[in-house]
Short mmCIF file of C-alpha atoms and ligand atoms in Angstrom, two decimals:
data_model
loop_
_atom_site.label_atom_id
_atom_site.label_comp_id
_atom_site.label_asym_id
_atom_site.label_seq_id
_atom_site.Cartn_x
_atom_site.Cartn_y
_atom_site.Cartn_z
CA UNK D 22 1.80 -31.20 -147.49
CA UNK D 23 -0.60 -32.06 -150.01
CA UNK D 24 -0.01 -30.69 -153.10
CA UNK D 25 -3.26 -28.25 -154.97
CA UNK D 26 -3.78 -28.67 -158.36
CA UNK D 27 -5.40 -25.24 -159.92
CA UNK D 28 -7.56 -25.61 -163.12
CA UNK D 29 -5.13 -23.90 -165.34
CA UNK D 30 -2.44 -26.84 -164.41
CA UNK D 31 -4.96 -29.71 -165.07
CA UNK D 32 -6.14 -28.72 -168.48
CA UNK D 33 -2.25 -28.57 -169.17
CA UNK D 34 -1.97 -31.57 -168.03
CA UNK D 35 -5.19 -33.07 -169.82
CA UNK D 36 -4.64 -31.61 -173.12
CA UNK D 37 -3.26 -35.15 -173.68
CA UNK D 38 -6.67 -36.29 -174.07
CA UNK D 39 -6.91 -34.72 -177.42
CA UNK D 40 -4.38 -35.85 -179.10
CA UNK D 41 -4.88 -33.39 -182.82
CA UNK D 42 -5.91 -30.84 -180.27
CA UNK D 43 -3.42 -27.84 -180.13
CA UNK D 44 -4.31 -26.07 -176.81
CA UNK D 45 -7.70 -23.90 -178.40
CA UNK D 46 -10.25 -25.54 -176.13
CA UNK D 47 -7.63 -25.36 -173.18
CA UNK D 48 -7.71 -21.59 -174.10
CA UNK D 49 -11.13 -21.61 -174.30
CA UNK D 50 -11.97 -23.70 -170.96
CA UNK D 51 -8.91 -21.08 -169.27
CA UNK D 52 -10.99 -17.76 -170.63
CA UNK D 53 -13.90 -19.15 -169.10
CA UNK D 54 -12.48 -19.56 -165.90
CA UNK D 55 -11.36 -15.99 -166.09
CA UNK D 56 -14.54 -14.04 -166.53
CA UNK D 57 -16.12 -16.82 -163.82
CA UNK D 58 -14.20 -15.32 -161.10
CA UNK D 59 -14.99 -12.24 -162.21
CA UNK D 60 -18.51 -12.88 -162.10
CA UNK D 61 -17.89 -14.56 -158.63
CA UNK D 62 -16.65 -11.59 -157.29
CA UNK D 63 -19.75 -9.94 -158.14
CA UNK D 64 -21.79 -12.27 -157.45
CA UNK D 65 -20.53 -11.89 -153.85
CA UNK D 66 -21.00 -8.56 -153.56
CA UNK D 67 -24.74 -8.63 -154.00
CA UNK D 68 -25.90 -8.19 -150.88
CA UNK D 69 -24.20 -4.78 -150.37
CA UNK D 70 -26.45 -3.38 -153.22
CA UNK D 71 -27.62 -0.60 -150.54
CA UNK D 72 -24.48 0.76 -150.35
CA UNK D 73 -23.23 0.34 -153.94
CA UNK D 74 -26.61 0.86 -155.56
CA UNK D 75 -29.05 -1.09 -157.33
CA UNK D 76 -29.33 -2.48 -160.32
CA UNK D 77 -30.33 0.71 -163.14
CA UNK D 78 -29.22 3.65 -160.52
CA UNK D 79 -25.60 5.22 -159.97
CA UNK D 80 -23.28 3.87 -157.72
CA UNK D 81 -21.35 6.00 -155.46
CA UNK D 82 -18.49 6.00 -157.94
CA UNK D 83 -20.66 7.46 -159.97
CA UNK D 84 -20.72 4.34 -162.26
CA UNK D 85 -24.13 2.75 -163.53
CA UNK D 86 -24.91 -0.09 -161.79
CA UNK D 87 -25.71 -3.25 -164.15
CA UNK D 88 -28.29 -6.05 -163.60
CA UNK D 89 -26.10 -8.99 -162.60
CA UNK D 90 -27.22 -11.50 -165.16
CA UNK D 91 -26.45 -8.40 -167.70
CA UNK D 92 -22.96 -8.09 -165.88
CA UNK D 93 -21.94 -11.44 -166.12
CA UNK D 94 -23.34 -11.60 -169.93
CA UNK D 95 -20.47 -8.38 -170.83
CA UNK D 96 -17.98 -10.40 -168.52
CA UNK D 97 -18.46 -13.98 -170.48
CA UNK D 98 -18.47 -12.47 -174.03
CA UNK D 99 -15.59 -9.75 -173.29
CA UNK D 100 -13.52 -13.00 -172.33
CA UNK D 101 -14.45 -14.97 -175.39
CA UNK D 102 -14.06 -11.54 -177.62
CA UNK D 103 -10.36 -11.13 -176.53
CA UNK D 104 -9.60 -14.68 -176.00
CA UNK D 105 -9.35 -15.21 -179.58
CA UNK D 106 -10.62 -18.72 -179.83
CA UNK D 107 -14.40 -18.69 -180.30
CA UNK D 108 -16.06 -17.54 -183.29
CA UNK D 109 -19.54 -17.10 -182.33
CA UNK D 110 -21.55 -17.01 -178.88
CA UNK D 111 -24.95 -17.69 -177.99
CA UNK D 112 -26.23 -16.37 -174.82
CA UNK D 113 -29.93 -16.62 -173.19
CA UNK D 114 -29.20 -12.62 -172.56
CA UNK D 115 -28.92 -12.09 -176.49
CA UNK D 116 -31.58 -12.50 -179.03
CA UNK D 117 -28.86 -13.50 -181.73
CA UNK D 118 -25.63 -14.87 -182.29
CA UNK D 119 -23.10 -12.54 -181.66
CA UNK D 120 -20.17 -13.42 -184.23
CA UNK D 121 -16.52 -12.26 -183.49
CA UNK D 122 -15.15 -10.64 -186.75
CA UNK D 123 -12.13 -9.82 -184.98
CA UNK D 124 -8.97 -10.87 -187.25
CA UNK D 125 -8.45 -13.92 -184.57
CA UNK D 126 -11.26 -14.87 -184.03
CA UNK D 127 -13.08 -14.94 -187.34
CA UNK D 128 -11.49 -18.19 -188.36
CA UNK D 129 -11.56 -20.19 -184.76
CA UNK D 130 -12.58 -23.47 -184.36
CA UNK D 131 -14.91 -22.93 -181.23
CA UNK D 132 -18.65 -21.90 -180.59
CA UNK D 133 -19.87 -21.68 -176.89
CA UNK D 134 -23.44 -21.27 -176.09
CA UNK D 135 -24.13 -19.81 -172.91
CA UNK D 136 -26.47 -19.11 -169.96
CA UNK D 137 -24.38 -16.48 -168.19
CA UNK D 138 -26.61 -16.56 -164.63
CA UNK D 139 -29.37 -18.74 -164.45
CA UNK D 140 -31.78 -18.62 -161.93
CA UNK D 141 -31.03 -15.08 -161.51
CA UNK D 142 -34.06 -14.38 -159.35
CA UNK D 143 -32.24 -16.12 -156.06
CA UNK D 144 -29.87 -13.46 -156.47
CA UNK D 145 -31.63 -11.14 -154.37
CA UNK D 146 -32.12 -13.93 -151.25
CA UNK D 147 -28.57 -15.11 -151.60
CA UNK D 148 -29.54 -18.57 -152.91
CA UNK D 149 -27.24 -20.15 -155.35
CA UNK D 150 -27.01 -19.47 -158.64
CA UNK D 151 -25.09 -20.64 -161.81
CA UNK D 152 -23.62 -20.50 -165.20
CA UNK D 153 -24.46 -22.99 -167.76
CA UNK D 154 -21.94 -23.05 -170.98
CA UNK D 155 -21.49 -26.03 -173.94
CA UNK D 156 -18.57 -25.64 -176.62
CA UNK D 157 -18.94 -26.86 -180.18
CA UNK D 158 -16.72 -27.19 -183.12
CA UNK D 159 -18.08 -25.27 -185.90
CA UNK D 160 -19.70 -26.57 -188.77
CA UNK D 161 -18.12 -24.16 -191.61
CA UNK D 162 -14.12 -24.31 -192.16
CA UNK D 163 -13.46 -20.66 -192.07
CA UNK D 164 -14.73 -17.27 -192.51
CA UNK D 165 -17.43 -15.76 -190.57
CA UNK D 166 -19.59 -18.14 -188.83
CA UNK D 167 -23.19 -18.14 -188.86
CA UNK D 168 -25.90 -19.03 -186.78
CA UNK D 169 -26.41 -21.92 -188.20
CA UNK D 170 -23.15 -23.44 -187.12
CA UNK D 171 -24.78 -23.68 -183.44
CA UNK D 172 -27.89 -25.28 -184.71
CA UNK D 173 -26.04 -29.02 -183.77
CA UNK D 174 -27.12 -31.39 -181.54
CA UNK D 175 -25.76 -32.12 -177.82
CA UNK D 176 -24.31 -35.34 -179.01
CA UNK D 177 -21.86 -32.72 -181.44
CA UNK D 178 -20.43 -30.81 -178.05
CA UNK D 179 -17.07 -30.97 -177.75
CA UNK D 180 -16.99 -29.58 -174.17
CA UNK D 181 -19.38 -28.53 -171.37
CA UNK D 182 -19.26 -27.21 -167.85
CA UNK D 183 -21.01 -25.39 -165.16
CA UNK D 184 -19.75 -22.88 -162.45
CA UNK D 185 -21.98 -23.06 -159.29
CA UNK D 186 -22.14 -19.41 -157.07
CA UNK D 187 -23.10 -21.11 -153.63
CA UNK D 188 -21.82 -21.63 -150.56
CA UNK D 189 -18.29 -21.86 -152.42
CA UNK D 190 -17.80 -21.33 -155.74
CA UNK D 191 -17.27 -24.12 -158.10
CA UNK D 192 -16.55 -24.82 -161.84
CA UNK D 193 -17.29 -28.54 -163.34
CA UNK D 194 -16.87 -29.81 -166.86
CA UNK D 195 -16.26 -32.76 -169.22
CA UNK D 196 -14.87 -32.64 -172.46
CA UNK D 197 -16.29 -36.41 -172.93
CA UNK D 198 -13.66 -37.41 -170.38
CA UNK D 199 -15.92 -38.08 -167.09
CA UNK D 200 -16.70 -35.16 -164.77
CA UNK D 201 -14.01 -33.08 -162.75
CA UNK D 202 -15.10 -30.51 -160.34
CA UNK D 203 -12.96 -27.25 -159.04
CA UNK D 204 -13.54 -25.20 -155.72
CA UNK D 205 -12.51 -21.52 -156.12
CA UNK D 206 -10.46 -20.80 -153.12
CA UNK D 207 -10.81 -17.35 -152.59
CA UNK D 208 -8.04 -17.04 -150.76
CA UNK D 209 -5.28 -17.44 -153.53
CA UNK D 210 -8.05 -16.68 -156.71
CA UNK D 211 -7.88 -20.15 -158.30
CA UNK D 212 -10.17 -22.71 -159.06
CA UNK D 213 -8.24 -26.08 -157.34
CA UNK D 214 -8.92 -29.65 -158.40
CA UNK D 215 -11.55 -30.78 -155.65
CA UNK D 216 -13.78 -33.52 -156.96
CA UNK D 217 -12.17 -35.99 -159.30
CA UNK D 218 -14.48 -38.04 -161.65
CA UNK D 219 -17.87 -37.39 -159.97
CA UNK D 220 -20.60 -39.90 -160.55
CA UNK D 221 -24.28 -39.24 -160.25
CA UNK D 222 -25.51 -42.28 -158.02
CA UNK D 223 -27.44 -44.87 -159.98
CA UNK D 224 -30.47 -43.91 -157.36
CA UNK D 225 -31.56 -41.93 -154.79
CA UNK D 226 -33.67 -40.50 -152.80
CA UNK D 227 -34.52 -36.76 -153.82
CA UNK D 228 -36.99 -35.03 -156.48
CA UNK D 229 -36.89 -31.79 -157.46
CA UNK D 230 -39.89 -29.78 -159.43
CA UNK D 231 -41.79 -27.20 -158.75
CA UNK D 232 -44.74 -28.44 -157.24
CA UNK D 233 -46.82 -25.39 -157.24
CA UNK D 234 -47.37 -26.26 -161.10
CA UNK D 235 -49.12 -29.90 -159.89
CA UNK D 236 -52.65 -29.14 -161.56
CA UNK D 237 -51.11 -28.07 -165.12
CA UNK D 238 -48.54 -31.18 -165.24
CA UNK D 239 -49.07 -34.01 -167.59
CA UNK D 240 -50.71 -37.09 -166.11
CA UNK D 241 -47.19 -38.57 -166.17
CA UNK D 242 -45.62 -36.70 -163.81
CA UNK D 243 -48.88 -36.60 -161.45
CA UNK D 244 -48.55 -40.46 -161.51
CA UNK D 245 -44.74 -40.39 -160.89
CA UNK D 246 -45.07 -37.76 -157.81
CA UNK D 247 -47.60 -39.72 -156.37
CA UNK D 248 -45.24 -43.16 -156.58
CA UNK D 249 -42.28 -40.60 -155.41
CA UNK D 250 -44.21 -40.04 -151.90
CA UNK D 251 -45.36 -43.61 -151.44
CA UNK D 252 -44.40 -45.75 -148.59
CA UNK D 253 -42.05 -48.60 -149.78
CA UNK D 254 -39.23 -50.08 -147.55
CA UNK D 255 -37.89 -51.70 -149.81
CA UNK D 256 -37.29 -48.97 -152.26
CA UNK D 257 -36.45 -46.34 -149.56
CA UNK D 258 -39.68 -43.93 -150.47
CA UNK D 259 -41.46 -42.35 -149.85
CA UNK D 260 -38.71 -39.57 -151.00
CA UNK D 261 -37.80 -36.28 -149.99
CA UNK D 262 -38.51 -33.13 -151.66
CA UNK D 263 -35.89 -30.24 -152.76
CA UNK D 264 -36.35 -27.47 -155.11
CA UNK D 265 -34.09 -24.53 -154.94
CA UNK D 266 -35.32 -23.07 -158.33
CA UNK D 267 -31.61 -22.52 -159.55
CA UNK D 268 -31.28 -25.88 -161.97
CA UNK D 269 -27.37 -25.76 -161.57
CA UNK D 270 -27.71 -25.99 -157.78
CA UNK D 271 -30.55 -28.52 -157.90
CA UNK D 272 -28.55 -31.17 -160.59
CA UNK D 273 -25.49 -30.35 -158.89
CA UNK D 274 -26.51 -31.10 -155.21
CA UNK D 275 -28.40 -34.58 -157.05
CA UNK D 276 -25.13 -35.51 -158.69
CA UNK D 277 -23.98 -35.61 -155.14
CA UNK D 278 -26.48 -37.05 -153.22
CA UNK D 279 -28.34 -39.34 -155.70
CA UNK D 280 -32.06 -37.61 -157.57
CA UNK D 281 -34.17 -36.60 -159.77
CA UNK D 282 -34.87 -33.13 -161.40
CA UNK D 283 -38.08 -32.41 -163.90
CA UNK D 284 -39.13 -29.76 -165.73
CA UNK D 285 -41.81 -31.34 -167.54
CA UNK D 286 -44.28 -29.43 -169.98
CA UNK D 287 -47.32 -26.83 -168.32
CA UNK D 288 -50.48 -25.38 -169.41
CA UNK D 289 -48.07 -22.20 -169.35
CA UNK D 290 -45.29 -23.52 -170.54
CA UNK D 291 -46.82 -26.03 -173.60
CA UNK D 292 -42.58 -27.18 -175.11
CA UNK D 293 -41.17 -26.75 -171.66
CA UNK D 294 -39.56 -23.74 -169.66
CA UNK D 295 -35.79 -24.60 -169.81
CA UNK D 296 -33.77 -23.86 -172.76
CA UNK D 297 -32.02 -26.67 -175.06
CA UNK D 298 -29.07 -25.10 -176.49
CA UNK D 299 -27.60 -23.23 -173.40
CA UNK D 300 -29.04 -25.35 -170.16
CA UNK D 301 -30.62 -28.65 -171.16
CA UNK D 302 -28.11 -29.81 -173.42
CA UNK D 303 -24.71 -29.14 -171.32
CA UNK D 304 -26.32 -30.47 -168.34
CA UNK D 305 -27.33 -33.60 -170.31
CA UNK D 306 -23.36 -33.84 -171.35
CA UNK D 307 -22.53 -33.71 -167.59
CA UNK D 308 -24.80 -35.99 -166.07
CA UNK D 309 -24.51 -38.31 -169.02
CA UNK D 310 -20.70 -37.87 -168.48
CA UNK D 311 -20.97 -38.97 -165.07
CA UNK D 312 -23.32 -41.62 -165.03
CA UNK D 313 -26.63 -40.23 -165.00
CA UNK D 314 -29.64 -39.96 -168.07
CA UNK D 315 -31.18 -37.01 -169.45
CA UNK D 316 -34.52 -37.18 -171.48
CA UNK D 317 -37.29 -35.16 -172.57
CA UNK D 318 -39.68 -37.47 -170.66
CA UNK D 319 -39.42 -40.19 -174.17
CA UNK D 320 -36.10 -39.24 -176.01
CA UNK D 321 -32.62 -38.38 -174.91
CA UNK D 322 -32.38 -34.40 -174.50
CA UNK D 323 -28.39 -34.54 -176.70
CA UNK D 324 -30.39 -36.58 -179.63
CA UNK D 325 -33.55 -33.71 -180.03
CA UNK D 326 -33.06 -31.69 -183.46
CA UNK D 327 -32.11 -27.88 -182.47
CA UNK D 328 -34.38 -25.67 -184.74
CA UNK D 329 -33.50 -22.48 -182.68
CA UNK D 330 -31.00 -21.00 -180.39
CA UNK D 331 -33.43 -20.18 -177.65
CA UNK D 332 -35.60 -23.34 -178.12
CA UNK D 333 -37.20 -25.01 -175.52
CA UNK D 334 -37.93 -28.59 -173.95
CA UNK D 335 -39.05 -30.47 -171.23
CA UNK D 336 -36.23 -32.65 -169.00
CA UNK D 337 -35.85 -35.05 -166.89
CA UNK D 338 -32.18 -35.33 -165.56
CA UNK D 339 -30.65 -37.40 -162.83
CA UNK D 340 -29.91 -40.55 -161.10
CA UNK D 341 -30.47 -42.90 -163.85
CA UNK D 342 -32.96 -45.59 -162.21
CA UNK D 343 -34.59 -42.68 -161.19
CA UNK D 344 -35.31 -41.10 -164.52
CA UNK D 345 -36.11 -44.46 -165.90
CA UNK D 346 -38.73 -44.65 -163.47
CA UNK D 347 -39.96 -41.82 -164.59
CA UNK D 348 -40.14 -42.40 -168.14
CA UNK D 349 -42.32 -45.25 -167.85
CA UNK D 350 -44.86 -43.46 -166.05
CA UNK D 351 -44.74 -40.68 -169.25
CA UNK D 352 -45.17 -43.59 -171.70
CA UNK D 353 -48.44 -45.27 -169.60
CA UNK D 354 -49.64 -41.89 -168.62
CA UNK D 355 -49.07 -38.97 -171.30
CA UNK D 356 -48.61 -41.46 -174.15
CA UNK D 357 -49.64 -38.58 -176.21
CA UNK D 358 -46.80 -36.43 -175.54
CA UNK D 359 -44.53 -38.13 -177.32
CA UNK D 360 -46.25 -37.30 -180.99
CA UNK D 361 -46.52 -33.46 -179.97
CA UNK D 362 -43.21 -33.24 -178.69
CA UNK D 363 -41.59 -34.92 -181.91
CA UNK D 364 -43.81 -32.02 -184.14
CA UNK D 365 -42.51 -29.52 -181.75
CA UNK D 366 -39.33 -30.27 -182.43
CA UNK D 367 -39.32 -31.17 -186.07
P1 LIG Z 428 -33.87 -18.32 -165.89
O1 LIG Z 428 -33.01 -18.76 -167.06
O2 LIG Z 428 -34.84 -17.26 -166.27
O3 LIG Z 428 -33.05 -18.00 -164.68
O4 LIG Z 428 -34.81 -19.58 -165.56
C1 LIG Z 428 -34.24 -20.83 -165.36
C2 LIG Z 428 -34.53 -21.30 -163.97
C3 LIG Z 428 -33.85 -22.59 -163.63
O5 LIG Z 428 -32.60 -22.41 -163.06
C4 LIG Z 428 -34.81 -23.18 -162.65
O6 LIG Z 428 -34.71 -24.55 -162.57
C5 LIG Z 428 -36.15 -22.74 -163.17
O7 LIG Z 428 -35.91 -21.56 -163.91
C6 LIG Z 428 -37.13 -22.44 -162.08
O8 LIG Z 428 -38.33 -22.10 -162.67
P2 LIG Z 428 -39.69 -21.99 -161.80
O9 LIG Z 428 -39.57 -20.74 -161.02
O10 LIG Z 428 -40.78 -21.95 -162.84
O11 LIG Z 428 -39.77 -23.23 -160.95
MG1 LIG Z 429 -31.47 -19.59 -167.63
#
């Protein structure tokens, strides 16, 4: 019989890897995992919102029905709150920090930054959807930490992960170890050990970006779309097209299959749509992590300054030929970018 390893065992075991470490961000990592199957089980029930009411009404329990994204917000920080180990959370759901003042929490080591559900409008058409969370030390010894200890780059996180809500369930993080993914079996409520030390392919064959935005992208990424759906044998294109509009789903299925995913700048959208501290930066940790590059079209996403906890920047993220590729278009096409980008973010 082959033997399942849950995620609780292999942190255990894993905690090796740090060797000053004394089990906090093993805490941490397990607390996560704890409000994500909560979430999951939510998540799940989505589709029965007829019979347990929608979102802002009363249930038949009586009970006011929460917005999911709100639900899983409460779930995340409730976890971090009583886990004792994090000091201060930033969520896209919050405006602010929230800082834990509790008596152990107000001098922990550990700061997570958080996108409890993103791409919360598949919800509703039971496409996948995610959470996005990055861990950092903080920057102040003790007492109550500020938001100013999360202002650190994505080369400072300590840890990172995703938990995908799709067809199954699964939770994937580094702590600058490689990448090791989890299924959720349902069956016994644990995340097991699935995919050991993933690795996004050097190339492939898939781009994802939402197309509909063609006439307001910079020339760049015109250029780069147009050499994406050119015939060439001998570099396998032209290639093939997928955009679920959940990032999580779309950099997770391209770690497995080999791509590309851009979400350059807009006329709408002038610094970018995606956020740095809780999306673009942990994903950049795990495709980094597992072979892959993540840039803001000229500089590596984990090396941008963070100004602001709900900042904003374009990304490219994937198979690293791929996203080399790209970048060379954005330096002959949208040369320009570069200078306004670097003010943007100074
Ligand atoms: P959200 O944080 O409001 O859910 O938005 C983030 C999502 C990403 O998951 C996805 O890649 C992107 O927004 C899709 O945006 P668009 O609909 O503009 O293509
Ligand atoms: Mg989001």
């Amino acid at each position: 019989m082959t033997k399942v390893m849950t995620l609780g065992q292999f942190i255990i075991e894993r905690q090796a890897e740090f060797p000053y470490a004394k089990g906090e961000l093993s805490r941490l990592l397990r607390d996560i995992g704890i409000a994500a199957k909560i979430v999951n089980r939510e998540v799940n029930k989505a589709g029965l919102v007829d019979i347990l009411g929608e979102a802002g009404t009363m249930n038949v329990q009586g009970e006011a029905v929460k917005k999911l994204d709100v639900y899983a917000n409460d779930q995340f920080i409730s976890a971090l709150q009583s886990g004792g180990e994090c000091c201060l959370i930033a969520s896209e759901e919050n405006e602010d920090v929230i800082q834990i003042n509790s008596e152990v929490s107000r001098n922990a080591k550990y700061i997570v930054a958080i996108d409890p559900l993103d791409g919360s409008s598949n919800i509703d058409v039971n496409v996948a959807v995610g959470t996005i969370f990055s861990i950092y030390r903080r920057k102040t010894e003790s007492g109550p930490c500020t938001k100013e200890d999360v202002l650190q780059k994505g080369v400072d996180q300590v840890a990172a992960g995703y938990i995908i809500y799709g067809s199954s369930t699964m939770l994937v993080y580094t702590t600058g170890h490689g990448v090791n993914g989890f299924t959720l079996d349902p069956s016994i409520g644990e995340f097991c050990f699935s995919h050991p030390n993933m690795q996004f392919p050097k190339s492939g064959k898939m781009y994802s970006l939402n197309e509909g935005n063609y006439v307001h992208f910079p020339e760049g990424v015109k250029k780069y779309l147009k050499y994406c759906q050119v015939e060439d044998k001998e570099t396998n294109r032209p290639y093939t097209s997928r955009y679920i509009g959940s990032m999580v789903a779309d950099i997770h299925r391209n770690m497995i299959k080999g791509g590309i995913f851009i979400y350059p700048t807009t006329a709408s959208s002038p610094k970018g749509k995606l956020r740095l501290v809780y999306e673009c930066n942990p994903l950049a940790f795990i495709v980094e992590q597992a072979g892959g590059r993540a840039t803001n079209g000229f500089t590596r996403i984990m090396d941008l300054n963070v100004k602001e906890i709900h900042q904003r920047t374009p990304i490219f993220i994937g198979s690293e030929e791929m996203v080399l590729k790209a970048e060379e278009f954005m330096r002959e096409f949208s040369p320009e970018l570069k200078e306004t980008l670097l003010v943007a973010e100074a």
